[in-house]
Short mmCIF file of C-alpha atoms in Angstrom, two decimals:
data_model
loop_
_atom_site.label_atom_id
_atom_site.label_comp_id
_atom_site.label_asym_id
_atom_site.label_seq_id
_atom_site.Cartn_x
_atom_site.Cartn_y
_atom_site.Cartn_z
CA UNK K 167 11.16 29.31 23.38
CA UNK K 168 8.97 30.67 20.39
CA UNK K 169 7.28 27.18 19.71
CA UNK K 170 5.18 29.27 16.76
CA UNK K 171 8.52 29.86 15.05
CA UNK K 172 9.82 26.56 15.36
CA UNK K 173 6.38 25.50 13.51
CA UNK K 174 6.22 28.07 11.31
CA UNK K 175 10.12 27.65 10.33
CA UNK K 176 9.27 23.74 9.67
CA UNK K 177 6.30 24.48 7.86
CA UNK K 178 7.98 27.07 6.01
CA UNK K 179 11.24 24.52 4.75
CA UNK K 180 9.01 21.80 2.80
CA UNK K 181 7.90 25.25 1.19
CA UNK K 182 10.65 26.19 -0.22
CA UNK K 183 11.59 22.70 -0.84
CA UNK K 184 8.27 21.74 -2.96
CA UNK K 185 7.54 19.38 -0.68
CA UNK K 186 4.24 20.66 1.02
CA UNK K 187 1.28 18.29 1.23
CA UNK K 188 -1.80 19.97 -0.06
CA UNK K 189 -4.80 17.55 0.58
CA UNK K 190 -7.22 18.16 -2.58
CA UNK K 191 -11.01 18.16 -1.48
CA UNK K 192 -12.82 15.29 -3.50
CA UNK K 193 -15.97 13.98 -3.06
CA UNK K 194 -16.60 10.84 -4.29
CA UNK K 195 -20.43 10.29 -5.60
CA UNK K 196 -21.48 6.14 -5.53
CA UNK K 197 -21.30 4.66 -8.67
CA UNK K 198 -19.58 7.24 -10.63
CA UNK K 199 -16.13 6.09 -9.32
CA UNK K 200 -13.14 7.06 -10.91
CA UNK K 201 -15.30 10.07 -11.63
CA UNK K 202 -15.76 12.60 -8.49
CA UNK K 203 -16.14 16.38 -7.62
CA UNK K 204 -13.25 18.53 -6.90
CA UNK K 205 -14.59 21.13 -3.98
CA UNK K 206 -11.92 23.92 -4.85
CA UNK K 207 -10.67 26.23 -2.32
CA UNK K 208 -12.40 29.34 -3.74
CA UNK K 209 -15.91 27.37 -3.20
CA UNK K 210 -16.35 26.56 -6.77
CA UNK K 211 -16.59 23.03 -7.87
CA UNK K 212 -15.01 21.13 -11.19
CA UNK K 213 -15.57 17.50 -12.30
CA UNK K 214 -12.51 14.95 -12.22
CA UNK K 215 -11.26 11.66 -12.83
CA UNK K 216 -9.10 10.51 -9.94
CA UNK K 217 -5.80 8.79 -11.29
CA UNK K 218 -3.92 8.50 -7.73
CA UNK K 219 -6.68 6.52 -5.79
CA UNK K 220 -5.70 2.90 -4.27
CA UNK K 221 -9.16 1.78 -4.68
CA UNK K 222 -7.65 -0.50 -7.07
CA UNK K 223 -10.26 -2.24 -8.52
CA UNK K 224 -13.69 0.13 -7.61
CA UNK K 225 -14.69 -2.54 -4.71
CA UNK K 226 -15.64 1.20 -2.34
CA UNK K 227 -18.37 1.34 -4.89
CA UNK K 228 -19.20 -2.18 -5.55
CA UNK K 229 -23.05 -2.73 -4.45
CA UNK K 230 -21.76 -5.65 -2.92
CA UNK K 231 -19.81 -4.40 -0.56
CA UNK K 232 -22.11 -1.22 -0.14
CA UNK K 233 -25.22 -3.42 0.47
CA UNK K 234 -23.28 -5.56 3.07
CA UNK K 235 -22.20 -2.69 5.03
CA UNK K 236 -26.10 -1.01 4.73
CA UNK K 237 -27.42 -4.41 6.29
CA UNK K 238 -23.94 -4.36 9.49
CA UNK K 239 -24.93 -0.93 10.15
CA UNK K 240 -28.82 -1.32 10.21
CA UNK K 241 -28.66 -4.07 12.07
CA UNK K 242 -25.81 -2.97 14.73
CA UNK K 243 -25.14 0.80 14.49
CA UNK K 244 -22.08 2.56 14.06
CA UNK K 245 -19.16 1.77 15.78
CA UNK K 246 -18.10 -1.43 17.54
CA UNK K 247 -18.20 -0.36 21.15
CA UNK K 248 -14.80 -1.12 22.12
CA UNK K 249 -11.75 -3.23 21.54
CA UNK K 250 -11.53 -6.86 20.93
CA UNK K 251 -11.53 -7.96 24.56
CA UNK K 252 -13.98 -5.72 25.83
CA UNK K 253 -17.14 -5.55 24.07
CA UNK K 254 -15.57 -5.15 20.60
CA UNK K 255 -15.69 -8.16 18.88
CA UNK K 256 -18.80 -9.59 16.69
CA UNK K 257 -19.77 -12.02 14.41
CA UNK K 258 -19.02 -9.54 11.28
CA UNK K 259 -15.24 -9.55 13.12
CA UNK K 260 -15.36 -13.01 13.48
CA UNK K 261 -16.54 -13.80 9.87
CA UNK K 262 -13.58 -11.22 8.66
CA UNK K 263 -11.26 -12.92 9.86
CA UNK K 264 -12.58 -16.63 8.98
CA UNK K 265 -12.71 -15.25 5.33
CA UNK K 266 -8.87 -13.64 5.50
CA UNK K 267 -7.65 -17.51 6.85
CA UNK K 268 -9.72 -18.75 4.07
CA UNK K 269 -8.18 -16.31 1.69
CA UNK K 270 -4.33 -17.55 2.94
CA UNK K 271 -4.84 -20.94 3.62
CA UNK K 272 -3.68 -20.32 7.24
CA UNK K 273 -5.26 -21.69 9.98
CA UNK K 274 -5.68 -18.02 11.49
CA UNK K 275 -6.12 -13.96 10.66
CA UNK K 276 -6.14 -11.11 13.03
CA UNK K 277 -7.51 -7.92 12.07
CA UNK K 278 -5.84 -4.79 13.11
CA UNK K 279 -7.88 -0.65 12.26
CA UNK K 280 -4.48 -0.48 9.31
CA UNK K 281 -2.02 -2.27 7.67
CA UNK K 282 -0.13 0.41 8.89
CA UNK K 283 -1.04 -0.52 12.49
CA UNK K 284 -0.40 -4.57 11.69
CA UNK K 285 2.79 -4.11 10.61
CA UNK K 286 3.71 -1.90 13.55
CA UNK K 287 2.73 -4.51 15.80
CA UNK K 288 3.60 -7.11 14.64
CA UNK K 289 6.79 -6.71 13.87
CA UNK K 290 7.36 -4.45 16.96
CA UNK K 291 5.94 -7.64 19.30
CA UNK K 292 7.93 -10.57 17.67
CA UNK K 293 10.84 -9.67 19.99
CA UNK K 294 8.80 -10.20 23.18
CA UNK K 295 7.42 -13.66 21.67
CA UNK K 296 11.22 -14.87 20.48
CA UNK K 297 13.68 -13.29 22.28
CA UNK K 298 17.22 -12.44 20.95
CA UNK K 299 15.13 -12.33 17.44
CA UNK K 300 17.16 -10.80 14.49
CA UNK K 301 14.65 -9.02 12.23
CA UNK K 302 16.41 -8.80 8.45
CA UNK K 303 14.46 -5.63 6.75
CA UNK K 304 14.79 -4.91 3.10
CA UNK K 305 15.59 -0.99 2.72
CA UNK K 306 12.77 -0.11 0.85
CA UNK K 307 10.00 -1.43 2.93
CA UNK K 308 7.24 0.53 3.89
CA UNK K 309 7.08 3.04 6.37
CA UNK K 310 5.15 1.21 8.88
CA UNK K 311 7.62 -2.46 8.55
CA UNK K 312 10.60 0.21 9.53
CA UNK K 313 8.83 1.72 12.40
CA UNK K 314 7.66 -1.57 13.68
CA UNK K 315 11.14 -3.03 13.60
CA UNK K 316 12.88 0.47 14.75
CA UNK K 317 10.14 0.29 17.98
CA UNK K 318 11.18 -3.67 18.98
CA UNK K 319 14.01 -2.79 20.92
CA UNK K 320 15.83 -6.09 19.50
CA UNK K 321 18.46 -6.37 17.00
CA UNK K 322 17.82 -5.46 12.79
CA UNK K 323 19.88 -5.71 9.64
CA UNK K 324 18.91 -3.67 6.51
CA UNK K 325 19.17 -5.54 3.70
CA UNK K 326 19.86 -3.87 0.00
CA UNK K 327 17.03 -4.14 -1.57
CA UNK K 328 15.80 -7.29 -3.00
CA UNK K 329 19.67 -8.17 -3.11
CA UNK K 330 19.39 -11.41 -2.01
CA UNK K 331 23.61 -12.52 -1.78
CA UNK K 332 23.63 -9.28 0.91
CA UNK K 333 21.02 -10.43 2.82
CA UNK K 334 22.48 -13.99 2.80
CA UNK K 335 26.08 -11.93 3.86
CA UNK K 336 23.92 -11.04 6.53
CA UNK K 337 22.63 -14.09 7.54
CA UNK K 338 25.75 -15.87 7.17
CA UNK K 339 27.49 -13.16 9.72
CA UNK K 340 24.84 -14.04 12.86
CA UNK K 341 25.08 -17.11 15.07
CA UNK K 342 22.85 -19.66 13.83
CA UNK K 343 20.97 -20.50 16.49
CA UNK K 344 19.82 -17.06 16.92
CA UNK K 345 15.93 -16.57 16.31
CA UNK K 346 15.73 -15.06 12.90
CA UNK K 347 13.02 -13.23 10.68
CA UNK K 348 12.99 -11.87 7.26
CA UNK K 349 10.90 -9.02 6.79
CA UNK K 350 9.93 -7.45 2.81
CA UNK K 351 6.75 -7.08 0.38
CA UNK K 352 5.40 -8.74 -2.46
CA UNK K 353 5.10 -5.21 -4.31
CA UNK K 354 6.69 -2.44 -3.71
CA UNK K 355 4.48 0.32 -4.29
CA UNK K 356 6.87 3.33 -5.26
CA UNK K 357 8.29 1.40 -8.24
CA UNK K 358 5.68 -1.65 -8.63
CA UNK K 359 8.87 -3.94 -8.36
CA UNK K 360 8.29 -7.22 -7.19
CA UNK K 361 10.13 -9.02 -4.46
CA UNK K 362 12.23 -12.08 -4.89
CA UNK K 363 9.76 -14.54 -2.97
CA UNK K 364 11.09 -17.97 -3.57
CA UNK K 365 14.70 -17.14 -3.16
CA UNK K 366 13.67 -15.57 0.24
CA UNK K 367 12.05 -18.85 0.91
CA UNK K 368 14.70 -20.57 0.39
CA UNK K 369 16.95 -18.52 2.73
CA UNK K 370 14.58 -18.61 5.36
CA UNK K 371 14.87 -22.39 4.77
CA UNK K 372 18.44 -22.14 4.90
CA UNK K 373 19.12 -20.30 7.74
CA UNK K 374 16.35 -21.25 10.00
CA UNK K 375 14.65 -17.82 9.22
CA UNK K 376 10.75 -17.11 9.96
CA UNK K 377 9.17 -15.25 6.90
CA UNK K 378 7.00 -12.16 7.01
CA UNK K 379 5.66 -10.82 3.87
CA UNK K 380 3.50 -7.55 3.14
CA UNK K 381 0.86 -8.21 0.24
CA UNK K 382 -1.14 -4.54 1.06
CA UNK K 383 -0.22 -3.81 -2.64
CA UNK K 384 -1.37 -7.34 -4.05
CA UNK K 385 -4.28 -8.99 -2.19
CA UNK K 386 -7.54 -8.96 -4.11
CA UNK K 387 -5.06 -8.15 -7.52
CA UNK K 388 -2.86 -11.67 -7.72
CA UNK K 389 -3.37 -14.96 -7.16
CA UNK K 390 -6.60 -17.40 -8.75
CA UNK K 391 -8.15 -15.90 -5.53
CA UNK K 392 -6.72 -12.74 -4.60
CA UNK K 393 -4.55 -13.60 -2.03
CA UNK K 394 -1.46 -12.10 -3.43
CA UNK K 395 2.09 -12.83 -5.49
CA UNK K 396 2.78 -15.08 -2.90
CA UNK K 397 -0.29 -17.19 -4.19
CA UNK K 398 0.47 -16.05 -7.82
CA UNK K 399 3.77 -18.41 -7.39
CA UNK K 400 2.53 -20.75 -5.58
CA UNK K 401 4.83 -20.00 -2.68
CA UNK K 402 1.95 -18.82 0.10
CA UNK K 403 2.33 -21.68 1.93
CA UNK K 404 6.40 -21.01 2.87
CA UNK K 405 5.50 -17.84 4.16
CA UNK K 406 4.98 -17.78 7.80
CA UNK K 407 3.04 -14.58 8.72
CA UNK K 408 1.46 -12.69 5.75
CA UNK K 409 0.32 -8.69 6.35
CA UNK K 410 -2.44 -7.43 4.32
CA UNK K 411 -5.10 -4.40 3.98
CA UNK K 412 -8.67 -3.96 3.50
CA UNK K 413 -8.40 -0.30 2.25
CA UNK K 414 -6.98 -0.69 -1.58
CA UNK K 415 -8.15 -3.23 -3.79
CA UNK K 416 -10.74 -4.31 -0.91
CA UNK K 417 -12.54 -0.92 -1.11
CA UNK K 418 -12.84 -0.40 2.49
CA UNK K 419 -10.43 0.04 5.08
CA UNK K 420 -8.46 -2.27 7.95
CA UNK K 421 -5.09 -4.40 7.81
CA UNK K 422 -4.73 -7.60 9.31
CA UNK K 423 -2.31 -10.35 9.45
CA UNK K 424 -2.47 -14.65 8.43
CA UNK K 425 -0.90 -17.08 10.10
CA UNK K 426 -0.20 -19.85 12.20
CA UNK K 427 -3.50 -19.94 15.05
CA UNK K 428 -0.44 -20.26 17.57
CA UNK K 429 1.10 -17.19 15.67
CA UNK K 430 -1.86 -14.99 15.96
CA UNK K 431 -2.82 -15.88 19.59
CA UNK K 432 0.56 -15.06 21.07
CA UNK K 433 0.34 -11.22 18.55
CA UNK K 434 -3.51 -10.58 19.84
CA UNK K 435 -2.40 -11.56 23.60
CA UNK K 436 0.59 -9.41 23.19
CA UNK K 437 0.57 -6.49 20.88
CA UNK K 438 -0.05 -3.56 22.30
CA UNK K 439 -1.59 -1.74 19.31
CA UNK K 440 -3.99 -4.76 19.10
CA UNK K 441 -5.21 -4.83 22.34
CA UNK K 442 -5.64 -1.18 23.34
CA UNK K 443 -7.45 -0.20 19.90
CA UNK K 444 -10.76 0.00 19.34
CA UNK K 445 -12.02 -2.48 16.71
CA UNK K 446 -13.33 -1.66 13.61
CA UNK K 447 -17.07 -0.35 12.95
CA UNK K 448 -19.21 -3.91 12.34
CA UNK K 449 -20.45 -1.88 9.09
CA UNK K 450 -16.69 -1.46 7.53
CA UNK K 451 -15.81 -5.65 9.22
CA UNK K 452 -19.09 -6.21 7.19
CA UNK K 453 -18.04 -4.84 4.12
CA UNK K 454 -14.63 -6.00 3.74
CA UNK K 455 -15.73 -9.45 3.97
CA UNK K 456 -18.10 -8.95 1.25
CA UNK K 457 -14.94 -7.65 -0.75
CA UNK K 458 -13.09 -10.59 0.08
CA UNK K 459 -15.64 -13.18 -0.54
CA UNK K 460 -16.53 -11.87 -4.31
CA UNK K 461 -13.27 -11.65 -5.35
CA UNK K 462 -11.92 -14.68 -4.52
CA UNK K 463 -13.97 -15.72 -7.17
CA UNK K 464 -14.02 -12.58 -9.57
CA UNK K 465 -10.67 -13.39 -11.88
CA UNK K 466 -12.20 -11.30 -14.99
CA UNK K 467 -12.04 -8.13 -12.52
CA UNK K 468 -8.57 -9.07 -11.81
CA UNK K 469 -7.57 -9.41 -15.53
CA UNK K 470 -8.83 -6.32 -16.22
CA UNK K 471 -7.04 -4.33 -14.02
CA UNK K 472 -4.37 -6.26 -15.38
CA UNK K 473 -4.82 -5.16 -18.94
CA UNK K 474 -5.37 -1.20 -17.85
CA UNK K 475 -2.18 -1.01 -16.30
CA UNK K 476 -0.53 -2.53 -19.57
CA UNK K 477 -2.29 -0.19 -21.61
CA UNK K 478 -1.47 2.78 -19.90
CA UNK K 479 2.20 1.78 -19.93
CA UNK K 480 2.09 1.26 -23.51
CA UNK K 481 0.62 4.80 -24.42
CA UNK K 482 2.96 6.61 -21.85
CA UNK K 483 6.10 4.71 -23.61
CA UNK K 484 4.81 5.49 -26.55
CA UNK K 485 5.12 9.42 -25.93
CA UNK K 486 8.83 8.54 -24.60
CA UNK K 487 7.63 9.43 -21.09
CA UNK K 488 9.84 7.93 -18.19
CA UNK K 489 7.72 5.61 -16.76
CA UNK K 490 9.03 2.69 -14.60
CA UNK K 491 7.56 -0.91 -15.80
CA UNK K 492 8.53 -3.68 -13.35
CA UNK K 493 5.32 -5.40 -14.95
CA UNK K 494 2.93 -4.51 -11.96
CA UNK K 495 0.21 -2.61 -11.74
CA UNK K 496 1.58 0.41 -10.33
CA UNK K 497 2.48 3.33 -13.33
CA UNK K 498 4.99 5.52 -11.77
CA UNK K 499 6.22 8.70 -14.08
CA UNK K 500 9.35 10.17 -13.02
CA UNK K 501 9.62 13.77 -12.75
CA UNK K 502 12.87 14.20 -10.58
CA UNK K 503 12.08 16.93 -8.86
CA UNK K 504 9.45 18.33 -6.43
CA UNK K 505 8.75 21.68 -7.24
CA UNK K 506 8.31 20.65 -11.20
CA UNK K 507 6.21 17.24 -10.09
CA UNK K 508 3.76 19.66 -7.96
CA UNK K 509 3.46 22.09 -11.04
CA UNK K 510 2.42 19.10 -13.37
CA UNK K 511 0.25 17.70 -10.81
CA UNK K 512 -1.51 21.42 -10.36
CA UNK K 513 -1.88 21.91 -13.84
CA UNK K 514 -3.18 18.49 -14.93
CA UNK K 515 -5.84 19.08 -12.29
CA UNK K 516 -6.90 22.97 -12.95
CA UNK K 517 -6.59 22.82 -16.58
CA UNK K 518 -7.44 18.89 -17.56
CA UNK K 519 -9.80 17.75 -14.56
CA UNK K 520 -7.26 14.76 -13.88
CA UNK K 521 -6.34 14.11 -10.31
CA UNK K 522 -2.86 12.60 -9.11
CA UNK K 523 -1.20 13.75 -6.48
CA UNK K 524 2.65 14.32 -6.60
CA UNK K 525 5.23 11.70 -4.48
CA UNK K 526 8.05 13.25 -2.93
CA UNK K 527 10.90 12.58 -0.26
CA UNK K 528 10.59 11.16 2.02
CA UNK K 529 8.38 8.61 0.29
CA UNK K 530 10.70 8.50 -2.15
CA UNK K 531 14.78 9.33 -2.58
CA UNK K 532 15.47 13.32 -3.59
CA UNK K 533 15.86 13.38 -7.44
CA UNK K 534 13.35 10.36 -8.29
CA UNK K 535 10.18 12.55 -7.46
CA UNK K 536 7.12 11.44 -9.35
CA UNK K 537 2.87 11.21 -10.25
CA UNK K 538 2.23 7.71 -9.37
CA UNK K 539 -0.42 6.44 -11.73
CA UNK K 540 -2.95 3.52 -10.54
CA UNK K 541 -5.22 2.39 -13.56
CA UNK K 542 -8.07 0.47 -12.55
CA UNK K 543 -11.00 -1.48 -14.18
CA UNK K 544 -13.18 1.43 -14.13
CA UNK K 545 -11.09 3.85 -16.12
CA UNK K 546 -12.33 3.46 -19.46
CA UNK K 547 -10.90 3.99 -23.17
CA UNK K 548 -12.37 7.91 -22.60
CA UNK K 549 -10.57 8.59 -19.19
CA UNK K 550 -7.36 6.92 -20.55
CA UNK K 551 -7.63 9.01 -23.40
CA UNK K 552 -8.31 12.20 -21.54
CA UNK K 553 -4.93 11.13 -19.42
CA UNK K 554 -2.64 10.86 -22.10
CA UNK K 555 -3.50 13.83 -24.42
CA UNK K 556 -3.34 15.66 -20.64
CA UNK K 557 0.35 14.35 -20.33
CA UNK K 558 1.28 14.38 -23.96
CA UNK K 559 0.34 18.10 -23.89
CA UNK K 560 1.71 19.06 -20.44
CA UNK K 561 5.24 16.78 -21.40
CA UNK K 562 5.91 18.22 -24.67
CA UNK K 563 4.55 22.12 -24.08
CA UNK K 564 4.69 23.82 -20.72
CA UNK K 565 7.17 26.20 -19.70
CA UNK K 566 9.41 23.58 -18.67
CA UNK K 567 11.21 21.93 -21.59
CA UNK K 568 10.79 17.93 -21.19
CA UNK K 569 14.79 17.92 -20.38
CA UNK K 570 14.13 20.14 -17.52
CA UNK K 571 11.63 18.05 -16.11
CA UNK K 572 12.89 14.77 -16.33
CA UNK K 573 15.56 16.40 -14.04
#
């Protein structure tokens, strides 16, 4: 077996597909945020202003949060040591997590190193804690919900997404006393759509279902205090176990999940990715309770944000660019097709200092390839401006003819 070849021939196939990664080299300089340094491959560097970032609301430069995490790591060093059992918990964990509870009126939180890794665990424990549990999955849920409910070894159904008479199909199909769980976000962060909250409520209610919802896209954004759509609609408290990050409108980096104190007990006692990961650094714990804390309280931050994204929208529709507007804060522009999306994306970095990267399958279906826009509080009238001329010119004058690349 030539295993080269086999990696060279997989390597080779997202070539010729358009669908290679490249990771762009930016370095981020405190307090200039969205504003940072492209290091380009030939050594040379160029300014730009990063449109693509999920540092939602500039919290990773907040002096806040940066002061916080100064003080953790003066006072305790780098990293935490271990995992939670052995060695790896501290007060800065502890505080985390009383401030996450806090956030979700729920009587518990347990912090995980990702979302990613919450989600995973979670969802792949819940069997082990209720067993014969039916886990009901909308389709378009993130990567790490799917793996977490493909890894559980119990039973799933998939769910068209946010069509709530299949999932009730669904539901109506399985023996009722079955233990059941409906699994789905708040946001969905391809399209910015929003998920049908109450009427999956009332479902769960229905049925006898437990509710798990993932806010990563709208905690510290929604809600008089941050804590998400769920809060936004006053509809937190019918959700059972509620999945968030600390590495998008936070500012730092983590996941974590609210719930029950029963709920979280039986995940940390049983999850494997829980208990055999180290915890995170005190400094980053430190920090992203900072974040937390201000902007439970920071609504005109929120607002803003809130007014970028509407602006941006505005401008783009105003070109006749196809832009998807579920009325989030997510500005997705569809391209349809890879090898066209990564030419835009190269071009409106080399030749207009603007940084987005380009989305692609698998992330998202063949044929709806896209530059995902995410407007924050710190892009002001100057950047925006600098954005659309950029697109305006790129749209209406490259090579490709606008038909062409709206596929």
């Amino acid at each position: 077996m030539d295993y080269n070849a086999k990696l060279d021939n997989a390597i080779a196939r997202l070539h010729d597909e358009g669908r290679y990664r490249t990771f762009i080299d930016i370095e981020r300089t405190r307090g200039q945020f969205p504003h940072a340094v492209w290091n380009k491959p030939d050594g040379t560097t160029a300014p730009v202003t990063v449109w693509c970032g999920n540092d939602y609301l500039g919290m990773g430069q907040n002096p806040i949060v940066v002061d916080a995490m100064h003080e953790a790591l003066d006072a305790t060093g780098a990293g935490s040591g271990g995992t939670r059992n052995i060695s790896g918990t501290t007060v800065y964990h502890n505080q985390l997590e009383a401030e996450l509870a806090d956030l979700h009126r729920k009587e518990a939180a347990l912090l995980f190193t990702s979302a990613y890794i919450a989600n995973d665990a979670t969802l792949s424990t819940l069997p082990k804690l209720f067993p014969g549990l039916i886990i009901y999955s909308d389709e378009l849920n993130h990567a790490s919900m799917i793996e977490g409910v493909r890894r559980n070894g119990g039973a799933k159904r998939i769910f068209r997404h946010n069509d709530i008479a299949h999932l009730r199909e669904l539901l109506e199909a399985d023996d009722p006393t079955t233990p059941k769980l409906i699994a789905f976000e708040s946001v969905y962060s391809m399209d910015g759509d929003f998920g049908p909250i109450r009427e999956i409520c009332d479902l769960a209610d229905e049925f006898g279902a437990l509710t798990y919802i993932d806010e990563v896209h709208a905690v510290g954004m929604y809600g008089c205090r941050g804590a998400g759509v769920a809060e936004r609609d006053g509809l937190m408290g019918r959700i059972d176990i509620i999945n968030g990050t600390l590495a998008k409108a936070y500012g730092v980096m983590g996941g974590y999940i609210a719930a029950s104190a029963r709920m979280c007990d039986a995940i940390r006692s049983y999850a494997p990715g829980f208990i055999f990961t180290t915890s995170l650094p005190p400094a980053v714990a430190a920090g992203a309770a900072a974040s937390v804390s201000h902007l439970k309280t920071n609504q005109a931050l929120r607002d803003a944000h809130q007014t970028q994204a509407k602006v941006l929208k505005t401008r783009l529709k105003g070109l006749g660019l196809p832009i998807i507007d579920h009325g989030s804060h997510i500005v997705p522009l569809i391209v349809g097709d890879p090898v066209h999306t990564k030419m835009m994306s190269d071009m409106l970095l080399e030749d207009h200092g603007v940084y987005v990267q380009p989305i692609n399958f698998p992330t998202v279906p063949r044929g709806t390839e896209r530059l995902r826009f995410t407007p924050s509080p710190v892009h002001g009238p100057g950047e925006m401006n600098a954005l659309v001329s950029a697109l305006d010119t790129l749209w209406s004058h490259c090579a490709l003819n606008r038909a062409e690349l709206a596929g």
